[in-house]
Amino acid sequence: MSLDNPNPERITDAEHAVMEVLWERPRQTATEVCDAVGGQRGWSLATVKTLLSRLVQKGALDAAPDGRRFLYTPLIAREAYVGGESRRLVDRLFGGSAASLVAHLAETEALTEDDLAEIEALLKELRP
């Protein structure tokens, strides 16, 4: 699996929290990952090691031996993962229409004036 693979095996919310830590700073030990995310979530080192092991099995992380420990590095780029998850969300909830997603957000007042201005600016940038 490469850093550009947009279709990794599904990653749970808990696993995603671990991935965020490693996307921020790759090549960390289980203890370092636990220090970064365990306290916020109330996770023990054993829980973090289980999550890391699952992510290695899914092909999302590499575990390189470093003495008596392992250094964990993402094999999936954050951008590729976000892109894949975004596409799945739009496909599953909005029939593949990103416009339907934006319309839904606008109708439910989930978009602020600043959000709308950003979207308009992005659309102008994307148009030839």
Short mmCIF file of N, CA and C in Angstrom, two decimals, residues 19-96:
data_model
loop_
_atom_site.label_atom_id
_atom_site.label_comp_id
_atom_site.label_asym_id
_atom_site.label_seq_id
_atom_site.Cartn_x
_atom_site.Cartn_y
_atom_site.Cartn_z
N MET A 19 -4.15 7.63 13.75
CA MET A 19 -3.57 8.06 12.47
C MET A 19 -3.27 9.55 12.47
N GLU A 20 -4.15 10.35 13.04
CA GLU A 20 -3.92 11.81 13.09
C GLU A 20 -2.61 12.13 13.80
N VAL A 21 -2.35 11.41 14.89
CA VAL A 21 -1.10 11.62 15.64
C VAL A 21 0.10 11.30 14.75
N LEU A 22 0.00 10.22 14.00
CA LEU A 22 1.12 9.79 13.16
C LEU A 22 1.23 10.60 11.88
N TRP A 23 0.13 11.13 11.39
CA TRP A 23 0.22 12.04 10.24
C TRP A 23 0.92 13.33 10.66
N GLU A 24 0.66 13.75 11.88
CA GLU A 24 1.29 14.97 12.40
C GLU A 24 2.80 14.79 12.55
N ARG A 25 3.19 13.61 13.06
CA ARG A 25 4.61 13.32 13.25
C ARG A 25 4.84 11.82 13.07
N PRO A 26 5.29 11.40 11.90
CA PRO A 26 5.54 9.98 11.65
C PRO A 26 6.72 9.44 12.49
N ARG A 27 6.85 8.11 12.46
CA ARG A 27 7.94 7.40 13.14
C ARG A 27 7.91 7.62 14.66
N GLN A 28 6.81 7.20 15.25
CA GLN A 28 6.68 7.28 16.70
C GLN A 28 6.52 5.87 17.27
N THR A 29 6.91 5.74 18.53
CA THR A 29 6.70 4.48 19.25
C THR A 29 5.27 4.45 19.78
N ALA A 30 4.85 3.28 20.22
CA ALA A 30 3.52 3.13 20.82
C ALA A 30 3.38 4.04 22.04
N THR A 31 4.43 4.15 22.82
CA THR A 31 4.39 5.00 24.01
C THR A 31 4.20 6.46 23.63
N GLU A 32 4.88 6.90 22.59
CA GLU A 32 4.74 8.29 22.15
C GLU A 32 3.33 8.56 21.63
N VAL A 33 2.79 7.61 20.87
CA VAL A 33 1.42 7.76 20.38
C VAL A 33 0.45 7.80 21.56
N CYS A 34 0.67 6.92 22.52
CA CYS A 34 -0.18 6.89 23.72
C CYS A 34 -0.11 8.22 24.48
N ASP A 35 1.08 8.76 24.60
CA ASP A 35 1.25 10.06 25.28
C ASP A 35 0.46 11.15 24.57
N ALA A 36 0.41 11.07 23.24
CA ALA A 36 -0.26 12.11 22.45
C ALA A 36 -1.78 11.99 22.46
N VAL A 37 -2.29 10.77 22.48
CA VAL A 37 -3.74 10.60 22.32
C VAL A 37 -4.41 9.89 23.49
N GLY A 38 -3.66 9.10 24.22
CA GLY A 38 -4.23 8.29 25.31
C GLY A 38 -4.91 9.08 26.40
N GLY A 39 -4.27 10.15 26.85
CA GLY A 39 -4.82 10.95 27.93
C GLY A 39 -6.14 11.60 27.57
N GLN A 40 -6.24 12.12 26.36
CA GLN A 40 -7.48 12.77 25.90
C GLN A 40 -8.64 11.78 25.84
N ARG A 41 -8.32 10.56 25.51
CA ARG A 41 -9.36 9.55 25.29
C ARG A 41 -9.51 8.56 26.44
N GLY A 42 -8.61 8.64 27.40
CA GLY A 42 -8.65 7.70 28.50
C GLY A 42 -8.18 6.30 28.11
N TRP A 43 -7.30 6.24 27.13
CA TRP A 43 -6.79 4.96 26.65
C TRP A 43 -5.50 4.58 27.34
N SER A 44 -5.35 3.29 27.62
CA SER A 44 -4.10 2.77 28.18
C SER A 44 -3.14 2.48 27.04
N LEU A 45 -1.89 2.20 27.40
CA LEU A 45 -0.90 1.82 26.41
C LEU A 45 -1.33 0.55 25.68
N ALA A 46 -1.94 -0.39 26.40
CA ALA A 46 -2.40 -1.63 25.77
C ALA A 46 -3.45 -1.34 24.69
N THR A 47 -4.35 -0.41 24.96
CA THR A 47 -5.38 -0.04 23.98
C THR A 47 -4.73 0.55 22.74
N VAL A 48 -3.79 1.45 22.94
CA VAL A 48 -3.10 2.10 21.81
C VAL A 48 -2.33 1.04 21.00
N LYS A 49 -1.68 0.11 21.69
CA LYS A 49 -0.95 -0.95 20.97
C LYS A 49 -1.91 -1.81 20.14
N THR A 50 -3.10 -2.08 20.67
CA THR A 50 -4.10 -2.83 19.91
C THR A 50 -4.52 -2.07 18.66
N LEU A 51 -4.75 -0.78 18.80
CA LEU A 51 -5.14 0.05 17.66
C LEU A 51 -4.02 0.09 16.62
N LEU A 52 -2.78 0.25 17.08
CA LEU A 52 -1.63 0.26 16.17
C LEU A 52 -1.52 -1.07 15.42
N SER A 53 -1.71 -2.16 16.12
CA SER A 53 -1.63 -3.48 15.52
C SER A 53 -2.71 -3.65 14.45
N ARG A 54 -3.92 -3.19 14.73
CA ARG A 54 -5.00 -3.28 13.74
C ARG A 54 -4.67 -2.46 12.50
N LEU A 55 -4.10 -1.28 12.71
CA LEU A 55 -3.75 -0.42 11.58
C LEU A 55 -2.63 -1.02 10.74
N VAL A 56 -1.70 -1.73 11.39
CA VAL A 56 -0.65 -2.43 10.64
C VAL A 56 -1.29 -3.55 9.82
N GLN A 57 -2.20 -4.31 10.42
CA GLN A 57 -2.88 -5.40 9.71
C GLN A 57 -3.68 -4.88 8.53
N LYS A 58 -4.26 -3.71 8.65
CA LYS A 58 -5.05 -3.11 7.57
C LYS A 58 -4.19 -2.49 6.48
N GLY A 59 -2.88 -2.42 6.73
CA GLY A 59 -1.98 -1.84 5.74
C GLY A 59 -1.93 -0.33 5.80
N ALA A 60 -2.43 0.26 6.88
CA ALA A 60 -2.43 1.71 7.02
C ALA A 60 -1.13 2.22 7.65
N LEU A 61 -0.45 1.36 8.40
CA LEU A 61 0.79 1.74 9.08
C LEU A 61 1.88 0.71 8.79
N ASP A 62 3.12 1.19 8.85
CA ASP A 62 4.28 0.32 8.85
C ASP A 62 4.83 0.29 10.26
N ALA A 63 5.27 -0.87 10.71
CA ALA A 63 5.90 -1.02 12.01
C ALA A 63 7.33 -1.49 11.79
N ALA A 64 8.27 -0.56 11.95
CA ALA A 64 9.68 -0.88 11.72
C ALA A 64 10.36 -1.15 13.05
N PRO A 65 11.04 -2.31 13.18
CA PRO A 65 11.74 -2.60 14.44
C PRO A 65 12.81 -1.54 14.72
N ASP A 66 12.90 -1.17 15.98
CA ASP A 66 13.90 -0.20 16.44
C ASP A 66 14.34 -0.67 17.82
N GLY A 67 15.29 -1.61 17.84
CA GLY A 67 15.68 -2.22 19.10
C GLY A 67 14.55 -3.11 19.60
N ARG A 68 14.11 -2.86 20.84
CA ARG A 68 13.05 -3.67 21.44
C ARG A 68 11.67 -3.07 21.22
N ARG A 69 11.60 -2.05 20.41
CA ARG A 69 10.32 -1.38 20.16
C ARG A 69 10.09 -1.25 18.66
N PHE A 70 8.95 -0.71 18.28
CA PHE A 70 8.64 -0.47 16.88
C PHE A 70 8.38 1.01 16.67
N LEU A 71 8.74 1.48 15.49
CA LEU A 71 8.41 2.84 15.08
C LEU A 71 7.30 2.74 14.04
N TYR A 72 6.22 3.47 14.27
CA TYR A 72 5.05 3.41 13.40
C TYR A 72 5.01 4.60 12.46
N THR A 73 4.78 4.31 11.18
CA THR A 73 4.74 5.33 10.14
C THR A 73 3.53 5.08 9.25
N PRO A 74 2.79 6.12 8.91
CA PRO A 74 1.63 5.94 8.01
C PRO A 74 2.06 5.48 6.62
N LEU A 75 1.27 4.58 6.06
CA LEU A 75 1.45 4.14 4.67
C LEU A 75 0.38 4.77 3.79
N ILE A 76 -0.52 5.52 4.39
CA ILE A 76 -1.60 6.20 3.68
C ILE A 76 -1.42 7.69 3.93
N ALA A 77 -1.41 8.48 2.88
CA ALA A 77 -1.35 9.94 3.03
C ALA A 77 -2.68 10.44 3.57
N ARG A 78 -2.62 11.41 4.45
CA ARG A 78 -3.85 11.97 5.03
C ARG A 78 -4.78 12.47 3.93
N GLU A 79 -4.23 13.15 2.94
CA GLU A 79 -5.04 13.72 1.87
C GLU A 79 -5.78 12.62 1.10
N ALA A 80 -5.11 11.51 0.84
CA ALA A 80 -5.74 10.40 0.13
C ALA A 80 -6.85 9.79 0.98
N TYR A 81 -6.61 9.66 2.27
CA TYR A 81 -7.62 9.09 3.16
C TYR A 81 -8.84 10.00 3.23
N VAL A 82 -8.61 11.30 3.42
CA VAL A 82 -9.72 12.25 3.51
C VAL A 82 -10.51 12.26 2.20
N GLY A 83 -9.80 12.21 1.09
CA GLY A 83 -10.47 12.17 -0.21
C GLY A 83 -11.38 10.96 -0.36
N GLY A 84 -10.88 9.81 0.03
CA GLY A 84 -11.66 8.58 -0.05
C GLY A 84 -12.87 8.60 0.87
N GLU A 85 -12.67 9.07 2.10
CA GLU A 85 -13.77 9.14 3.05
C GLU A 85 -14.82 10.16 2.60
N SER A 86 -14.38 11.28 2.04
CA SER A 86 -15.31 12.30 1.54
C SER A 86 -16.16 11.72 0.41
N ARG A 87 -15.51 11.02 -0.50
CA ARG A 87 -16.23 10.41 -1.63
C ARG A 87 -17.24 9.40 -1.12
N ARG A 88 -16.86 8.57 -0.14
CA ARG A 88 -17.78 7.58 0.42
C ARG A 88 -18.99 8.26 1.07
N LEU A 89 -18.75 9.35 1.79
CA LEU A 89 -19.83 10.09 2.43
C LEU A 89 -20.81 10.63 1.39
N VAL A 90 -20.27 11.28 0.36
CA VAL A 90 -21.12 11.84 -0.69
C VAL A 90 -21.88 10.73 -1.41
N ASP A 91 -21.21 9.63 -1.71
CA ASP A 91 -21.88 8.51 -2.39
C ASP A 91 -22.98 7.91 -1.53
N ARG A 92 -22.68 7.67 -0.25
CA ARG A 92 -23.61 6.98 0.64
C ARG A 92 -24.81 7.84 1.01
N LEU A 93 -24.58 9.11 1.32
CA LEU A 93 -25.67 9.94 1.84
C LEU A 93 -26.32 10.86 0.81
N PHE A 94 -25.61 11.14 -0.29
CA PHE A 94 -26.13 12.13 -1.24
C PHE A 94 -26.12 11.64 -2.68
N GLY A 95 -26.16 10.31 -2.85
CA GLY A 95 -26.27 9.75 -4.18
C GLY A 95 -25.14 10.14 -5.11
N GLY A 96 -23.99 10.45 -4.55
CA GLY A 96 -22.83 10.80 -5.37
C GLY A 96 -22.77 12.26 -5.76
#
